[in-house]
XYZ file of C-alpha atoms in Angstrom:
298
model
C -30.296 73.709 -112.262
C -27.755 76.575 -110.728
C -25.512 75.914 -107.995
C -27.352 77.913 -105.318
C -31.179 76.771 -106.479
C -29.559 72.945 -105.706
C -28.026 74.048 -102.913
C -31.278 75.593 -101.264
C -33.397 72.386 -102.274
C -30.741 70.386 -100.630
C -30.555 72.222 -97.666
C -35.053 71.949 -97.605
C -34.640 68.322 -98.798
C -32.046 67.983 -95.217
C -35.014 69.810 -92.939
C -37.424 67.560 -94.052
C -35.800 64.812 -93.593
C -34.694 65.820 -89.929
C -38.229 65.981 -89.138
C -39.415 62.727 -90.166
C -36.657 61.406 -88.617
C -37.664 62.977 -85.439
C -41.584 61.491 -85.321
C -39.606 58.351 -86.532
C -37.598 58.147 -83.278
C -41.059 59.441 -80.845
C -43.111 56.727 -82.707
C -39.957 54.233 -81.992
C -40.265 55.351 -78.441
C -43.653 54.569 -78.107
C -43.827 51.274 -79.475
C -39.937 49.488 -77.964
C -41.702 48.748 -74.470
C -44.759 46.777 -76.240
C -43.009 45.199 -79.543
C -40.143 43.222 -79.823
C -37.526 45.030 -81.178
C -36.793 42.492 -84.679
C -40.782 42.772 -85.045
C -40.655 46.792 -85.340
C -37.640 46.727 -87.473
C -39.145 44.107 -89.815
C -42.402 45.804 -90.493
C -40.355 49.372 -91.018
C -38.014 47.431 -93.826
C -40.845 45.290 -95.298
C -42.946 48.830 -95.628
C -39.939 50.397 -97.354
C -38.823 47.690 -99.577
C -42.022 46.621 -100.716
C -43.349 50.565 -101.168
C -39.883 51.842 -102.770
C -40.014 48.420 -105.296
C -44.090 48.891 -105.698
C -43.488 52.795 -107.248
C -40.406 52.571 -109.067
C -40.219 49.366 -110.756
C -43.082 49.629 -112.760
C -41.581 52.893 -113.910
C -37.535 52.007 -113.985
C -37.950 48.483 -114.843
C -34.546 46.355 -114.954
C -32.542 49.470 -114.482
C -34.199 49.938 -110.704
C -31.477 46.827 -110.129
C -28.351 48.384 -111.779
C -25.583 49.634 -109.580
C -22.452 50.395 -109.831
C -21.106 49.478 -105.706
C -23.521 46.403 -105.294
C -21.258 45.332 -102.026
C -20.945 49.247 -100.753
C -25.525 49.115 -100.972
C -25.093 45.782 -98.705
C -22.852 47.643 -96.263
C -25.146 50.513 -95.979
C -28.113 48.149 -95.750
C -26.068 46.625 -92.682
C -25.139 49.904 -91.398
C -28.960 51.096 -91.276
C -29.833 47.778 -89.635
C -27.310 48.630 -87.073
C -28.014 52.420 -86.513
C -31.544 51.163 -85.906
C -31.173 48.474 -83.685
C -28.936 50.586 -81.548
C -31.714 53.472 -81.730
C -34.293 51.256 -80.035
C -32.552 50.017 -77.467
C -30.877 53.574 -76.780
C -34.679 55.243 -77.278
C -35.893 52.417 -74.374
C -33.631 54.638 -71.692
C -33.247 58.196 -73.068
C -36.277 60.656 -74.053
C -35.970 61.852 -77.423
C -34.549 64.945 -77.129
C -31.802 63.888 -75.607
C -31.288 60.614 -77.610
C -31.176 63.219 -80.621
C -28.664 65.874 -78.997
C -26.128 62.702 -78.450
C -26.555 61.514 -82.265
C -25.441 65.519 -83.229
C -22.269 64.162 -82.167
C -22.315 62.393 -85.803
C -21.997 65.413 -87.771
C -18.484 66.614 -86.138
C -17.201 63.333 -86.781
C -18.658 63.384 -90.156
C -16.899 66.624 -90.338
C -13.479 65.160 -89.122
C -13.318 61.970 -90.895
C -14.182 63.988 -94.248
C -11.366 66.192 -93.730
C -8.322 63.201 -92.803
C -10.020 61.257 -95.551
C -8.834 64.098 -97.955
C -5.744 64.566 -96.525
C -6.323 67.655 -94.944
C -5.137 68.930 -91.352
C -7.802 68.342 -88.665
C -7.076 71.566 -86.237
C -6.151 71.320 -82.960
C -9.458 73.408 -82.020
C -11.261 71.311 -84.615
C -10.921 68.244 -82.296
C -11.358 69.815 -78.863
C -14.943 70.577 -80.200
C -15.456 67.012 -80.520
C -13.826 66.885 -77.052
C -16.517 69.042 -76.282
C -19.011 67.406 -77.739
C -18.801 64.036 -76.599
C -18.129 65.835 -73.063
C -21.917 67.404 -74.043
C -22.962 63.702 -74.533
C -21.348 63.217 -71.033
C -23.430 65.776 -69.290
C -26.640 64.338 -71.209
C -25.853 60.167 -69.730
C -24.462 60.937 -66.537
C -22.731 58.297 -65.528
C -22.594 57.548 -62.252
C -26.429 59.388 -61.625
C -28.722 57.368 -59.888
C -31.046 56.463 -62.497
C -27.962 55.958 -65.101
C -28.109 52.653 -66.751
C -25.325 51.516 -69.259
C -27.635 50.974 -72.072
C -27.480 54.624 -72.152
C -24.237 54.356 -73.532
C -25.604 52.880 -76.637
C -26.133 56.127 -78.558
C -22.177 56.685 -78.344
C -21.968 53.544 -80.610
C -25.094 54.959 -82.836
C -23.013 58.166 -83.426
C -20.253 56.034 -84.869
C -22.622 53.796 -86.867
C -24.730 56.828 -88.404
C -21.223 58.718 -89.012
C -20.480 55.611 -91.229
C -23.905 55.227 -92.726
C -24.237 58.660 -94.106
C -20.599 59.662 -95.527
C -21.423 56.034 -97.821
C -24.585 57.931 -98.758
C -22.741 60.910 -99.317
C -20.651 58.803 -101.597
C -22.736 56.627 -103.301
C -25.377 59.692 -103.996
C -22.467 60.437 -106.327
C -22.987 57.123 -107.960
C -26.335 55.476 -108.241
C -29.364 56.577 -108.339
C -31.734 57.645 -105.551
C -34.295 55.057 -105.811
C -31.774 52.493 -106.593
C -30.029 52.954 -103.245
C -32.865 53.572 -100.986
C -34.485 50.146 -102.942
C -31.530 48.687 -102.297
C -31.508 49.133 -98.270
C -34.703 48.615 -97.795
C -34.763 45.101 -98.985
C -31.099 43.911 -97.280
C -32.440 45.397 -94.405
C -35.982 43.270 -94.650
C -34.040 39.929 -95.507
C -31.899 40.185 -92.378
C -34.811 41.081 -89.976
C -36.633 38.534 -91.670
C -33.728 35.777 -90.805
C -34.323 36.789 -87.152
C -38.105 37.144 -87.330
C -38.511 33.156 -86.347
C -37.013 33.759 -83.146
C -38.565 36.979 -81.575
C -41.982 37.446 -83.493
C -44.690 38.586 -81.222
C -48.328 39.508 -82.588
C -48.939 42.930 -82.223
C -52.041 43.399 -79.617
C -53.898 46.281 -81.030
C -54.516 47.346 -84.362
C -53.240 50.623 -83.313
C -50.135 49.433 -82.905
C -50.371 47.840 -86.449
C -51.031 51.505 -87.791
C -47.704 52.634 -85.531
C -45.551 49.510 -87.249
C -46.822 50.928 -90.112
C -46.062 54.489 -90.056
C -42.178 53.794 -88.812
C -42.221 52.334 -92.474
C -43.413 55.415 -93.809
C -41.613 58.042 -91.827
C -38.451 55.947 -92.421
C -38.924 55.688 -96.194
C -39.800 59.390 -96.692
C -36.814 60.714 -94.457
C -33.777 58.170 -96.048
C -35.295 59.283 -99.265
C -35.670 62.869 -98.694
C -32.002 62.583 -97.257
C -30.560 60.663 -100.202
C -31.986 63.702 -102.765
C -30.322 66.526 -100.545
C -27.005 64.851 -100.636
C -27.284 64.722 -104.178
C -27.897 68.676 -104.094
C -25.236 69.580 -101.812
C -21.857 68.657 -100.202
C -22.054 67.255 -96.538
C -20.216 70.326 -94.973
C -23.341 72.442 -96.848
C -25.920 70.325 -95.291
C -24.189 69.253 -91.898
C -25.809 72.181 -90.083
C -29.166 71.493 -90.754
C -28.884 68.060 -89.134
C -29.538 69.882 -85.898
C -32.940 70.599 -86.894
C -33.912 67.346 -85.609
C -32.978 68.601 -82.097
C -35.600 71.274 -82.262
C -37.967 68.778 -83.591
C -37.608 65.918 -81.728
C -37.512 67.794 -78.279
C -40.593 69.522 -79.432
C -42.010 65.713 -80.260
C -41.270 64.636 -76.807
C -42.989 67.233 -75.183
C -45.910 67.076 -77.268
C -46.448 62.873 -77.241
C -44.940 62.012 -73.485
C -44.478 65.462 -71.746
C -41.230 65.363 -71.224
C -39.170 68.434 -70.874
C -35.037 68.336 -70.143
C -33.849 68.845 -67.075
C -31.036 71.655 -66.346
C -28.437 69.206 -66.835
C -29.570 68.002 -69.833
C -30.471 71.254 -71.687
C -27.062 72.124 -70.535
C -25.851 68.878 -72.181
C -28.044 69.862 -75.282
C -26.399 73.607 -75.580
C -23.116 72.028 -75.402
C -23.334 69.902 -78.265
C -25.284 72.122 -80.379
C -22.445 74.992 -79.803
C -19.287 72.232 -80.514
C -21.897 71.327 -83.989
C -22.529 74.399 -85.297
C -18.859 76.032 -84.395
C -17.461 73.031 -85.835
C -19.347 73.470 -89.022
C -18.966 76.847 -89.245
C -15.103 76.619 -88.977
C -15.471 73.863 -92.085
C -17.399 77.007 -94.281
C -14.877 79.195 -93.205
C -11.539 76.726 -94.417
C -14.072 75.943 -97.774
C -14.814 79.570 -98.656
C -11.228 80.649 -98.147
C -10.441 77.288 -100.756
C -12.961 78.256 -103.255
C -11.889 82.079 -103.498
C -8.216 80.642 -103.989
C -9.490 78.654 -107.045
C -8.893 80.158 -110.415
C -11.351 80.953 -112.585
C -11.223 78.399 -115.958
């Protein structure tokens, strides 16, 4: 496979992903003010594990269990659990769109932990867009509004926490294989909602609501997969700008399943981030392309 034909499947891969992930977070919507929040996060892991371990291990056998960074799969399986318990709460208070806008914030730290982590010089204009950013974010929350309330604030923590999860699936792409990872986090994910199943476990009411539990485990599985194969095409500052697909598609989501459309203040929130996101990304391109054409030619 050439550079570029990997580098468009990544960037597809990345698209698809972002809009799985966006009916993921409208279906999560819909169903945190009727289940308990350890019950919806149990049957999303138990559908992944179980579906991931049902079509590969028949095919991979033994080797679906070999690894090379068995403790780094536990930390992203904790990370995930994390990212997703701070969704639901955060998705209780905030409509989608805007949830999403604030978790853009992810990608400019991605951008600016990936650059110290190398050793490079983070910019002085490189940080006031994440200045800019969070102040975005700001605009989005309003603190101090009259309807704020400080589980709002949650999604700052889920930017840190996603940040986290995907530069270790950036890294461990590198390292194990697709299904082994997403295999992996499905079932440490399963065995620690499981742990707290006992003390929150609620029957769902409806069997609609069964088919919603259901299809978080589906939309889930087919976006961390679809994510895990893009990063395997492509570098993060390739794919970073597509992340803010999911903006698009989750606002559009939002509309469609609970008619909401942003305010002024939030769209102005929105604009802001998405700006500070894709200027910050662009910049990254920019310092890359000037690296690569200074490369000699072996």
């Amino acid at each position: 496979m050439s550079r570029s034909s990997g580098t468009r499947q990544g960037v597809l891969l990345v698209v698809g992903a972002m809009a799985c992930f966006a009916v993921l977070d409208t279906m999560a919507k819909y169903v945190s003010t009727t289940v308990p929040l350890v019950v919806a996060m149990w049957s999303r892991y138990m559908f992944q594990a179980c579906f991931t371990g049902g079509v590969l291990l028949p095919h991979r056998g033994r080797g679906l269990f070999k690894t090379r960074h068995p403790w780094l799969q536990l930390v992203r399986g904790l990370l995930l659990v994390l990212s997703s318990s701070l969704a639901f709460i955060s998705l209780r208070t905030l409509p989608v769109g805007e949830f999403t806008a604030i978790l853009m914030l992810a990608p400019m730290l991605i951008t600016v932990v990936s650059a110290s982590s190398l050793g490079e010089r983070v910019s002085v204009l490189r940080w006031l867009l994440l200045s800019g950013g969070l102040a975005g974010a700001l605009i989005v929350i309003r603190p101090g509004a009259d309807d704020f309330q400080w589980a709002m604030v949650f999604p700052l923590a889920l930017v840190v926490a996603n940040a986290a999860f995907q530069l270790l699936t950036s890294y461990l792409a590198q390292k194990d294989d697709p299904g082994t990872m997403h295999f992996y986090t499905g079932v440490v994910a399963t065995v620690l909602a499981t742990l707290a199943l006992p003390f929150a476990w609620e029957t769902p009411g409806s069997a609609g609501l069964w088919v919603l539990l259901a299809l978080l485990g589906v939309f889930s599985t087919l976006g961390h997969y679809l994510l895990i194969l893009g990063y395997g095409r492509a570098s993060p500052a390739t794919l970073t700008p597509y992340l803010y697909f999911q903006i698009a598609f989750a606002t559009l989501a939002g509309w469609l399943v609970f008619s909401h459309a942003p305010d002024r203040w939030s769209v102005m929130g929105i604009v802001v981030i998405a700006v500070c996101g894709v200027t910050s990304t662009w910049l990254s391109g920019q310092k890359n392309g000037r690296l690569s054409e200074s490369e000699p030619t072996l």
